Structures are given as C-alpha cells and as structure tokens.
Amino acid sequence: MAIEITKDVQIADSEIDWQFVRASGAGGQHVNKVSTAVVLMFDINASSLPEFFKQRLLEFTDHRISKSGKVIIKSQQTRSQEMNREMALAQFIELINASTVVAKKRIATKASYGSKQRRLATKKQKGATKALRQSKPDF
C-alpha cells in the first residue's frame, strides 16, 4: 500500500521503517510492559521521492531530520500503538508538505506621503516638548 503525500506523490510502505519501543512518562505498569511508542524512520536519499522533494527536505531545518538525511519521528502521545503510528505518519506527511512550501519574496514598498508627514509632525512635537524642558538663564 502506498502513502499519499500529495495528489501526485506517493511513498511505498516499504520505504518507511517502524520501530516499536516502550514509551516514557506516566502510565504505570502498562508503560513498562507494552511497546506502544512508535519511531518512524525514513531515508530521504534512498527514497522514491521526486528530486525536488528530496532537495527541499535535505535543506529544511528541522530537528527531526538528521545530517545524514534520515527523518526520525517518535510518537508516544497515546496508549495505543495504532494511534501513535497514525500520529507519526501524519507528522511525517506534514513535515514533507511544510518543506516544499516556497516562501513568497517580499516586495519592498515605500512609506506613504501621509505616514512621512505624520512621523515628521510627531518628531517636531517631541522636539518642542524637549526644548521647553531646558532651563535658559534669565539676564
């Protein structure tokens, strides 16, 4: 079965490695006995992702992407292994989609004539206030 990233891009299940480990934190005896935490591992370089997606993922700054090009996502929010697996997969898809978003270039704009006039008027007013504070000797 393939995992759908976008309408055109899919990843085979075999490309994702799953590890099931014991979760940390509260939960009592259940946490100590059952491996409900899920670790999703994905090798970017060895994947069938299009080159654009690979490049963007490798350039993306996220603590879940290692320098060697591996995505590692750990999910242990719920007591259910299946729910944790679904959450890790959702985070993985979200990470890939976030890495491919191209930021819009900022268009430099000039301050309007009115805003310049208001700024200058405020400066003059503050200067006048400060001038009144100065004590001048009487002759």
GROMACS .gro file of C-alpha atoms in nm:
model
  139
    1MET     CA    1   0.000   0.000   0.000
    2ALA     CA    2   0.126   0.348  -0.081
    3ILE     CA    3   0.121   0.652   0.144
    4GLU     CA    4  -0.015   0.958  -0.033
    5ILE     CA    5   0.186   1.275   0.027
    6THR     CA    6   0.018   1.488  -0.240
    7LYS     CA    7  -0.213   1.403  -0.528
    8ASP     CA    8   0.086   1.320  -0.749
    9VAL     CA    9   0.344   1.197  -0.496
   10GLN     CA   10   0.326   0.868  -0.310
   11ILE     CA   11   0.568   0.668  -0.096
   12ALA     CA   12   0.569   0.289  -0.073
   13ASP     CA   13   0.514   0.141   0.274
   14SER     CA   14   0.840  -0.049   0.240
   15GLU     CA   15   1.039   0.278   0.238
   16ILE     CA   16   0.934   0.360   0.595
   17ASP     CA   17   1.092   0.167   0.881
   18TRP     CA   18   0.891   0.133   1.200
   19GLN     CA   19   1.025   0.059   1.546
   20PHE     CA   20   0.802  -0.002   1.844
   21VAL     CA   21   0.957   0.087   2.179
   22ARG     CA   22   0.841   0.137   2.534
   23ALA     CA   23   0.705   0.484   2.594
   24SER     CA   24   0.835   0.709   2.868
   25GLY     CA   25   0.632   0.911   3.115
   26ALA     CA   26   0.315   0.842   3.309
   27GLY     CA   27   0.110   0.529   3.255
   28GLY     CA   28   0.211   0.294   3.533
   29GLN     CA   29   0.267  -0.074   3.470
   30HIS     CA   30   0.117  -0.050   3.121
   31VAL     CA   31   0.404   0.174   3.005
   32ASN     CA   32   0.665  -0.065   3.142
   33LYS     CA   33   0.516  -0.375   2.978
   34VAL     CA   34   0.389  -0.270   2.635
   35SER     CA   35   0.579  -0.119   2.342
   36THR     CA   36   0.327   0.146   2.241
   37ALA     CA   37   0.566   0.426   2.138
   38VAL     CA   38   0.637   0.440   1.766
   39VAL     CA   39   0.955   0.554   1.590
   40LEU     CA   40   0.917   0.629   1.220
   41MET     CA   41   1.242   0.625   1.020
   42PHE     CA   42   1.272   0.734   0.659
   43ASP     CA   43   1.588   0.763   0.449
   44ILE     CA   44   1.549   1.064   0.219
   45ASN     CA   45   1.837   0.971  -0.014
   46ALA     CA   46   1.720   0.611  -0.068
   47SER     CA   47   1.356   0.705  -0.126
   48SER     CA   48   1.148   0.721  -0.442
   49LEU     CA   49   1.052   1.083  -0.376
   50PRO     CA   50   1.094   1.323  -0.669
   51GLU     CA   51   1.425   1.512  -0.668
   52PHE     CA   52   1.253   1.841  -0.579
   53PHE     CA   53   1.107   1.690  -0.261
   54LYS     CA   54   1.439   1.530  -0.165
   55GLN     CA   55   1.630   1.855  -0.213
   56ARG     CA   56   1.379   2.059  -0.014
   57LEU     CA   57   1.373   1.805   0.272
   58LEU     CA   58   1.754   1.798   0.296
   59GLU     CA   59   1.768   2.180   0.303
   60PHE     CA   60   1.480   2.209   0.553
   61THR     CA   61   1.590   2.291   0.908
   62ASP     CA   62   1.406   2.064   1.148
   63HIS     CA   63   1.532   1.868   1.448
   64ARG     CA   64   1.367   1.554   1.312
   65ILE     CA   65   1.592   1.547   1.003
   66SER     CA   66   1.947   1.423   1.068
   67LYS     CA   67   2.254   1.546   0.881
   68SER     CA   68   2.283   1.207   0.712
   69GLY     CA   69   1.941   1.258   0.551
   70LYS     CA   70   1.720   1.046   0.773
   71VAL     CA   71   1.382   1.154   0.909
   72ILE     CA   72   1.318   1.023   1.262
   73ILE     CA   73   0.979   1.089   1.422
   74LYS     CA   74   0.882   0.949   1.762
   75SER     CA   75   0.519   0.941   1.874
   76GLN     CA   76   0.411   0.834   2.222
   77GLN     CA   77   0.112   1.056   2.298
   78THR     CA   78  -0.148   0.782   2.331
   79ARG     CA   79  -0.166   0.439   2.495
   80SER     CA   80  -0.248   0.278   2.161
   81GLN     CA   81   0.030   0.170   1.925
   82GLU     CA   82  -0.201   0.210   1.625
   83MET     CA   83  -0.295   0.567   1.720
   84ASN     CA   84   0.071   0.656   1.775
   85ARG     CA   85   0.153   0.509   1.435
   86GLU     CA   86  -0.116   0.720   1.268
   87MET     CA   87   0.005   1.032   1.450
   88ALA     CA   88   0.367   0.971   1.345
   89LEU     CA   89   0.259   0.921   0.985
   90ALA     CA   90   0.053   1.243   0.993
   91GLN     CA   91   0.355   1.432   1.133
   92PHE     CA   92   0.573   1.284   0.857
   93ILE     CA   93   0.335   1.392   0.581
   94GLU     CA   94   0.304   1.737   0.740
   95LEU     CA   95   0.686   1.765   0.755
   96ILE     CA   96   0.722   1.682   0.385
   97ASN     CA   97   0.449   1.928   0.287
   98ALA     CA   98   0.598   2.202   0.508
   99SER     CA   99   0.940   2.157   0.349
  100THR     CA  100   0.804   2.207  -0.002
  101VAL     CA  101   0.630   2.538   0.070
  102VAL     CA  102   0.815   2.813  -0.111
  103ALA     CA  103   0.818   3.140   0.081
  104LYS     CA  104   0.692   3.443  -0.109
  105LYS     CA  105   0.952   3.704  -0.186
  106ARG     CA  106   0.898   4.030  -0.004
  107ILE     CA  107   0.823   4.326  -0.226
  108ALA     CA  108   0.987   4.639  -0.091
  109THR     CA  109   0.739   4.925  -0.056
  110LYS     CA  110   0.786   5.292   0.019
  111ALA     CA  111   0.626   5.471   0.309
  112SER     CA  112   0.325   5.676   0.204
  113TYR     CA  113   0.340   6.055   0.191
  114GLY     CA  114   0.088   6.083   0.476
  115SER     CA  115   0.285   5.849   0.704
  116LYS     CA  116   0.602   6.052   0.641
  117GLN     CA  117   0.421   6.375   0.728
  118ARG     CA  118   0.276   6.225   1.048
  119ARG     CA  119   0.620   6.098   1.152
  120LEU     CA  120   0.780   6.438   1.094
  121ALA     CA  121   0.498   6.615   1.281
  122THR     CA  122   0.546   6.382   1.579
  123LYS     CA  123   0.922   6.444   1.573
  124LYS     CA  124   0.869   6.821   1.572
  125GLN     CA  125   0.623   6.796   1.860
  126LYS     CA  126   0.861   6.582   2.071
  127GLY     CA  127   1.147   6.821   1.992
  128ALA     CA  128   0.936   7.118   2.103
  129THR     CA  129   0.846   6.938   2.428
  130LYS     CA  130   1.214   6.872   2.498
  131ALA     CA  131   1.304   7.232   2.418
  132LEU     CA  132   1.056   7.351   2.684
  133ARG     CA  133   1.232   7.137   2.945
  134GLN     CA  134   1.562   7.316   2.900
  135SER     CA  135   1.621   7.589   3.152
  136LYS     CA  136   1.761   7.907   2.999
  137PRO     CA  137   1.930   8.165   3.221
  138ASP     CA  138   1.750   8.498   3.265
  139PHE     CA  139   1.958   8.814   3.207
   0.00000   0.00000   0.00000
